[in-house]
Every structure is written in C-alpha cells, then in structure tokens.
Amino acid sequence: MSGGFGAEETVITLDPAVLDVPLPQANEHTAALALDQCRELLARRRARTGLAGQVRDVLVSRLVDPPDADEVARLLHVGSRTLRHRLAAEGTSYRALLAEELLITAGMPVEQIARRLGYAEVSSFSQAFRQWKGVGPREYRKRYPALSR
C-alpha cells in the first residue's frame, strides 16, 4: 500500500518533548469529566454478560439501523425462541435492550424510540419501559447522563 503523493508511506514526526507540553486551551475540569465518562462506559461494557450482553454488543455496533430480534438470533447462532427464552431468564427482552441502547447510547428522543419500537403512544412505551427498568425513560436517561450522546 502506498502513502499519499505517490510515496511509499506518509510519515509525521514530532519531537517527543512536544508531547508533554500542555494544550493551550486544555481544561482540567473537562478532562476529568471525559475520564469519568470513559471509566463509566468501560464499567458498563464489562457488565455486559450473558446473552443480553451479546445482544447489546450487536445492537451497539448497528444502532443506526438495528437488526430485528430474528436477525440478532441468527447473528448469535441461536433460534428466535431460544433468544426470547434466554433473555427472559436473564430478566430482560430484545425490546427492552434495544430501547435502552437507543435511549442511552444513541441519545434518541423518547418519541422516536416509541415509534421505532411500534408503540402508537409515547405513554404506552413509557409504561412498558417503566416495567422493564423500574423508572420511566426520561428518568432513566437522567440517571445515566454521562452515557448519553
């Protein structure tokens, strides 16, 4: 593979001392917030275990156009019924996992999530979400602000 301008490679070199120079607009508070967000995201990723964790990983990798439950089952090499039963045994469902990822990871508005999941009314979606998570979607999002957008 060749680099740009017809050369074999493109190289940028820096004096190593430059790497220790603070950025002119660096902000310690912002850096601390970013580190906290990274730690929280890593902790959340590590907590993804079992089949629900695998489903979450598939959903996060394709949030722009999430696969339906049948496609997720195929991707994970399980039957659709097995997927439903195993997620239920883990205390969740495909719709609950998708709703959570669209709400927290994608930062999608509640109204759009309700429509995407096939609810005619936002209130019906909110009620279902409350059954899944113990709180409504807006309250749930407030609990995880560092993970939204």
PDB file of C-alpha atoms in Angstrom:
ATOM      1  CA  MET A   1       0.000   0.000   0.000  1.00  0.00           C
ATOM      2  CA  SER A   2       1.399   3.408  -0.842  1.00  0.00           C
ATOM      3  CA  GLY A   3       1.121   6.635   1.129  1.00  0.00           C
ATOM      4  CA  GLY A   4      -0.124   9.952  -0.210  1.00  0.00           C
ATOM      5  CA  PHE A   5       1.504  11.861  -3.068  1.00  0.00           C
ATOM      6  CA  GLY A   6       2.717   8.668  -4.719  1.00  0.00           C
ATOM      7  CA  ALA A   7       5.170   7.928  -1.890  1.00  0.00           C
ATOM      8  CA  GLU A   8       5.612   4.525  -0.263  1.00  0.00           C
ATOM      9  CA  GLU A   9       4.452   5.906   3.068  1.00  0.00           C
ATOM     10  CA  THR A  10       3.327   9.090   4.764  1.00  0.00           C
ATOM     11  CA  VAL A  11       5.140   9.900   7.990  1.00  0.00           C
ATOM     12  CA  ILE A  12       4.651  12.608  10.580  1.00  0.00           C
ATOM     13  CA  THR A  13       7.391  13.055  13.137  1.00  0.00           C
ATOM     14  CA  LEU A  14       7.219  15.004  16.374  1.00  0.00           C
ATOM     15  CA  ASP A  15       9.825  15.952  18.919  1.00  0.00           C
ATOM     16  CA  PRO A  16       8.907  13.788  21.962  1.00  0.00           C
ATOM     17  CA  ALA A  17       9.247  16.854  24.210  1.00  0.00           C
ATOM     18  CA  VAL A  18       6.239  18.397  22.427  1.00  0.00           C
ATOM     19  CA  LEU A  19       4.011  15.592  23.721  1.00  0.00           C
ATOM     20  CA  ASP A  20       4.433  16.866  27.302  1.00  0.00           C
ATOM     21  CA  VAL A  21       3.519  20.483  26.504  1.00  0.00           C
ATOM     22  CA  PRO A  22       0.017  21.318  27.763  1.00  0.00           C
ATOM     23  CA  LEU A  23      -2.529  22.184  25.125  1.00  0.00           C
ATOM     24  CA  PRO A  24      -3.225  25.936  25.115  1.00  0.00           C
ATOM     25  CA  GLN A  25      -6.965  25.521  25.706  1.00  0.00           C
ATOM     26  CA  ALA A  26      -6.770  22.479  27.987  1.00  0.00           C
ATOM     27  CA  ASN A  27      -9.319  22.407  30.793  1.00  0.00           C
ATOM     28  CA  GLU A  28      -8.736  20.192  33.836  1.00  0.00           C
ATOM     29  CA  HIS A  29     -12.446  20.004  34.638  1.00  0.00           C
ATOM     30  CA  THR A  30     -13.340  18.887  31.105  1.00  0.00           C
ATOM     31  CA  ALA A  31     -10.511  16.345  31.111  1.00  0.00           C
ATOM     32  CA  ALA A  32     -11.741  14.924  34.437  1.00  0.00           C
ATOM     33  CA  LEU A  33     -15.308  14.667  33.079  1.00  0.00           C
ATOM     34  CA  ALA A  34     -14.056  12.885  29.957  1.00  0.00           C
ATOM     35  CA  LEU A  35     -12.055  10.411  32.059  1.00  0.00           C
ATOM     36  CA  ASP A  36     -15.101   9.751  34.255  1.00  0.00           C
ATOM     37  CA  GLN A  37     -17.237   9.120  31.173  1.00  0.00           C
ATOM     38  CA  CYS A  38     -14.647   6.696  29.807  1.00  0.00           C
ATOM     39  CA  ARG A  39     -14.458   4.832  33.118  1.00  0.00           C
ATOM     40  CA  GLU A  40     -18.254   4.598  33.299  1.00  0.00           C
ATOM     41  CA  LEU A  41     -18.509   3.346  29.723  1.00  0.00           C
ATOM     42  CA  LEU A  42     -15.827   0.726  30.357  1.00  0.00           C
ATOM     43  CA  ALA A  43     -17.558  -0.423  33.532  1.00  0.00           C
ATOM     44  CA  ARG A  44     -20.842  -0.660  31.659  1.00  0.00           C
ATOM     45  CA  ARG A  45     -19.223  -2.667  28.860  1.00  0.00           C
ATOM     46  CA  ARG A  46     -17.639  -5.074  31.361  1.00  0.00           C
ATOM     47  CA  ALA A  47     -21.052  -5.564  32.991  1.00  0.00           C
ATOM     48  CA  ARG A  48     -22.450  -6.869  29.736  1.00  0.00           C
ATOM     49  CA  THR A  49     -22.520 -10.553  30.368  1.00  0.00           C
ATOM     50  CA  GLY A  50     -24.574 -13.473  29.185  1.00  0.00           C
ATOM     51  CA  LEU A  51     -26.758 -13.446  26.118  1.00  0.00           C
ATOM     52  CA  ALA A  52     -28.087  -9.971  26.997  1.00  0.00           C
ATOM     53  CA  GLY A  53     -24.511  -8.670  26.793  1.00  0.00           C
ATOM     54  CA  GLN A  54     -24.047 -10.258  23.386  1.00  0.00           C
ATOM     55  CA  VAL A  55     -27.331  -8.755  22.166  1.00  0.00           C
ATOM     56  CA  ARG A  56     -26.265  -5.330  23.465  1.00  0.00           C
ATOM     57  CA  ASP A  57     -22.962  -5.602  21.615  1.00  0.00           C
ATOM     58  CA  VAL A  58     -24.761  -6.410  18.360  1.00  0.00           C
ATOM     59  CA  LEU A  59     -27.173  -3.528  18.875  1.00  0.00           C
ATOM     60  CA  VAL A  60     -24.453  -1.011  19.725  1.00  0.00           C
ATOM     61  CA  SER A  61     -22.484  -1.997  16.632  1.00  0.00           C
ATOM     62  CA  ARG A  62     -25.554  -1.332  14.453  1.00  0.00           C
ATOM     63  CA  LEU A  63     -27.500   1.416  16.238  1.00  0.00           C
ATOM     64  CA  VAL A  64     -28.042   3.422  13.057  1.00  0.00           C
ATOM     65  CA  ASP A  65     -30.032   0.539  11.595  1.00  0.00           C
ATOM     66  CA  PRO A  66     -30.532  -2.020  14.384  1.00  0.00           C
ATOM     67  CA  PRO A  67     -31.302  -5.588  13.387  1.00  0.00           C
ATOM     68  CA  ASP A  68     -34.608  -7.108  14.446  1.00  0.00           C
ATOM     69  CA  ALA A  69     -34.750  -9.883  17.033  1.00  0.00           C
ATOM     70  CA  ASP A  70     -34.724 -12.643  14.402  1.00  0.00           C
ATOM     71  CA  GLU A  71     -31.585 -11.258  12.788  1.00  0.00           C
ATOM     72  CA  VAL A  72     -29.885 -10.891  16.179  1.00  0.00           C
ATOM     73  CA  ALA A  73     -30.747 -14.533  16.886  1.00  0.00           C
ATOM     74  CA  ARG A  74     -29.184 -15.572  13.553  1.00  0.00           C
ATOM     75  CA  LEU A  75     -26.071 -13.480  14.224  1.00  0.00           C
ATOM     76  CA  LEU A  76     -25.692 -15.124  17.638  1.00  0.00           C
ATOM     77  CA  HIS A  77     -26.378 -18.611  16.229  1.00  0.00           C
ATOM     78  CA  VAL A  78     -29.469 -19.275  18.330  1.00  0.00           C
ATOM     79  CA  GLY A  79     -33.093 -19.722  17.398  1.00  0.00           C
ATOM     80  CA  SER A  80     -35.549 -16.854  17.831  1.00  0.00           C
ATOM     81  CA  ARG A  81     -37.463 -18.702  20.564  1.00  0.00           C
ATOM     82  CA  THR A  82     -34.228 -19.576  22.341  1.00  0.00           C
ATOM     83  CA  LEU A  83     -33.204 -15.911  22.235  1.00  0.00           C
ATOM     84  CA  ARG A  84     -36.525 -14.844  23.778  1.00  0.00           C
ATOM     85  CA  HIS A  85     -36.429 -17.533  26.467  1.00  0.00           C
ATOM     86  CA  ARG A  86     -32.793 -16.967  27.443  1.00  0.00           C
ATOM     87  CA  LEU A  87     -33.240 -13.178  27.592  1.00  0.00           C
ATOM     88  CA  ALA A  88     -36.356 -13.673  29.730  1.00  0.00           C
ATOM     89  CA  ALA A  89     -34.322 -15.922  32.045  1.00  0.00           C
ATOM     90  CA  GLU A  90     -31.819 -13.062  32.346  1.00  0.00           C
ATOM     91  CA  GLY A  91     -34.676 -10.723  33.238  1.00  0.00           C
ATOM     92  CA  THR A  92     -34.869  -8.766  30.000  1.00  0.00           C
ATOM     93  CA  SER A  93     -36.110  -8.816  26.409  1.00  0.00           C
ATOM     94  CA  TYR A  94     -34.916  -7.747  22.976  1.00  0.00           C
ATOM     95  CA  ARG A  95     -37.228  -4.706  23.021  1.00  0.00           C
ATOM     96  CA  ALA A  96     -36.006  -3.631  26.474  1.00  0.00           C
ATOM     97  CA  LEU A  97     -32.367  -3.904  25.393  1.00  0.00           C
ATOM     98  CA  LEU A  98     -32.993  -2.030  22.147  1.00  0.00           C
ATOM     99  CA  ALA A  99     -34.948   0.697  23.947  1.00  0.00           C
ATOM    100  CA  GLU A 100     -32.135   1.155  26.471  1.00  0.00           C
ATOM    101  CA  GLU A 101     -29.436   1.388  23.807  1.00  0.00           C
ATOM    102  CA  LEU A 102     -31.459   3.833  21.703  1.00  0.00           C
ATOM    103  CA  LEU A 103     -32.157   5.931  24.794  1.00  0.00           C
ATOM    104  CA  ILE A 104     -28.724   5.961  26.405  1.00  0.00           C
ATOM    105  CA  THR A 105     -26.116   5.103  23.787  1.00  0.00           C
ATOM    106  CA  ALA A 106     -27.756   6.719  20.758  1.00  0.00           C
ATOM    107  CA  GLY A 107     -29.398   9.526  22.738  1.00  0.00           C
ATOM    108  CA  MET A 108     -32.519   9.218  20.607  1.00  0.00           C
ATOM    109  CA  PRO A 109     -35.623  11.171  21.728  1.00  0.00           C
ATOM    110  CA  VAL A 110     -38.218   9.121  23.620  1.00  0.00           C
ATOM    111  CA  GLU A 111     -40.869   9.848  20.983  1.00  0.00           C
ATOM    112  CA  GLN A 112     -38.687   8.384  18.201  1.00  0.00           C
ATOM    113  CA  ILE A 113     -37.873   5.293  20.253  1.00  0.00           C
ATOM    114  CA  ALA A 114     -41.573   4.705  20.915  1.00  0.00           C
ATOM    115  CA  ARG A 115     -42.330   4.883  17.182  1.00  0.00           C
ATOM    116  CA  ARG A 116     -39.346   2.716  16.241  1.00  0.00           C
ATOM    117  CA  LEU A 117     -40.483   0.014  18.665  1.00  0.00           C
ATOM    118  CA  GLY A 118     -44.021   0.107  17.276  1.00  0.00           C
ATOM    119  CA  TYR A 119     -45.855   1.931  20.065  1.00  0.00           C
ATOM    120  CA  ALA A 120     -48.742   4.113  18.902  1.00  0.00           C
ATOM    121  CA  GLU A 121     -48.455   6.320  22.002  1.00  0.00           C
ATOM    122  CA  VAL A 122     -45.408   7.558  23.899  1.00  0.00           C
ATOM    123  CA  SER A 123     -47.291   6.881  27.125  1.00  0.00           C
ATOM    124  CA  SER A 124     -47.599   3.173  26.227  1.00  0.00           C
ATOM    125  CA  PHE A 125     -43.862   2.980  25.575  1.00  0.00           C
ATOM    126  CA  SER A 126     -43.101   4.835  28.820  1.00  0.00           C
ATOM    127  CA  GLN A 127     -45.288   2.407  30.753  1.00  0.00           C
ATOM    128  CA  ALA A 128     -43.531  -0.602  29.179  1.00  0.00           C
ATOM    129  CA  PHE A 129     -40.119   0.945  29.862  1.00  0.00           C
ATOM    130  CA  ARG A 130     -41.129   1.523  33.492  1.00  0.00           C
ATOM    131  CA  GLN A 131     -41.990  -2.187  33.767  1.00  0.00           C
ATOM    132  CA  TRP A 132     -38.599  -3.133  32.273  1.00  0.00           C
ATOM    133  CA  LYS A 133     -36.411  -0.748  34.254  1.00  0.00           C
ATOM    134  CA  GLY A 134     -38.458   0.395  37.238  1.00  0.00           C
ATOM    135  CA  VAL A 135     -38.475   4.051  36.105  1.00  0.00           C
ATOM    136  CA  GLY A 136     -39.673   5.934  33.044  1.00  0.00           C
ATOM    137  CA  PRO A 137     -37.328   6.536  30.101  1.00  0.00           C
ATOM    138  CA  ARG A 138     -36.663  10.215  30.871  1.00  0.00           C
ATOM    139  CA  GLU A 139     -35.784   9.448  34.493  1.00  0.00           C
ATOM    140  CA  TYR A 140     -33.608   6.555  33.354  1.00  0.00           C
ATOM    141  CA  ARG A 141     -31.727   8.872  30.985  1.00  0.00           C
ATOM    142  CA  LYS A 142     -31.158  11.352  33.845  1.00  0.00           C
ATOM    143  CA  ARG A 143     -29.511   8.572  35.827  1.00  0.00           C
ATOM    144  CA  TYR A 144     -27.004   7.933  33.029  1.00  0.00           C
ATOM    145  CA  PRO A 145     -26.185  11.413  31.660  1.00  0.00           C
ATOM    146  CA  ALA A 146     -22.535  10.565  31.009  1.00  0.00           C
ATOM    147  CA  LEU A 147     -23.571   7.771  28.665  1.00  0.00           C
ATOM    148  CA  SER A 148     -25.947   9.839  26.553  1.00  0.00           C
ATOM    149  CA  ARG A 149     -24.560  11.339  23.381  1.00  0.00           C
TER     150      ARG A 149
END
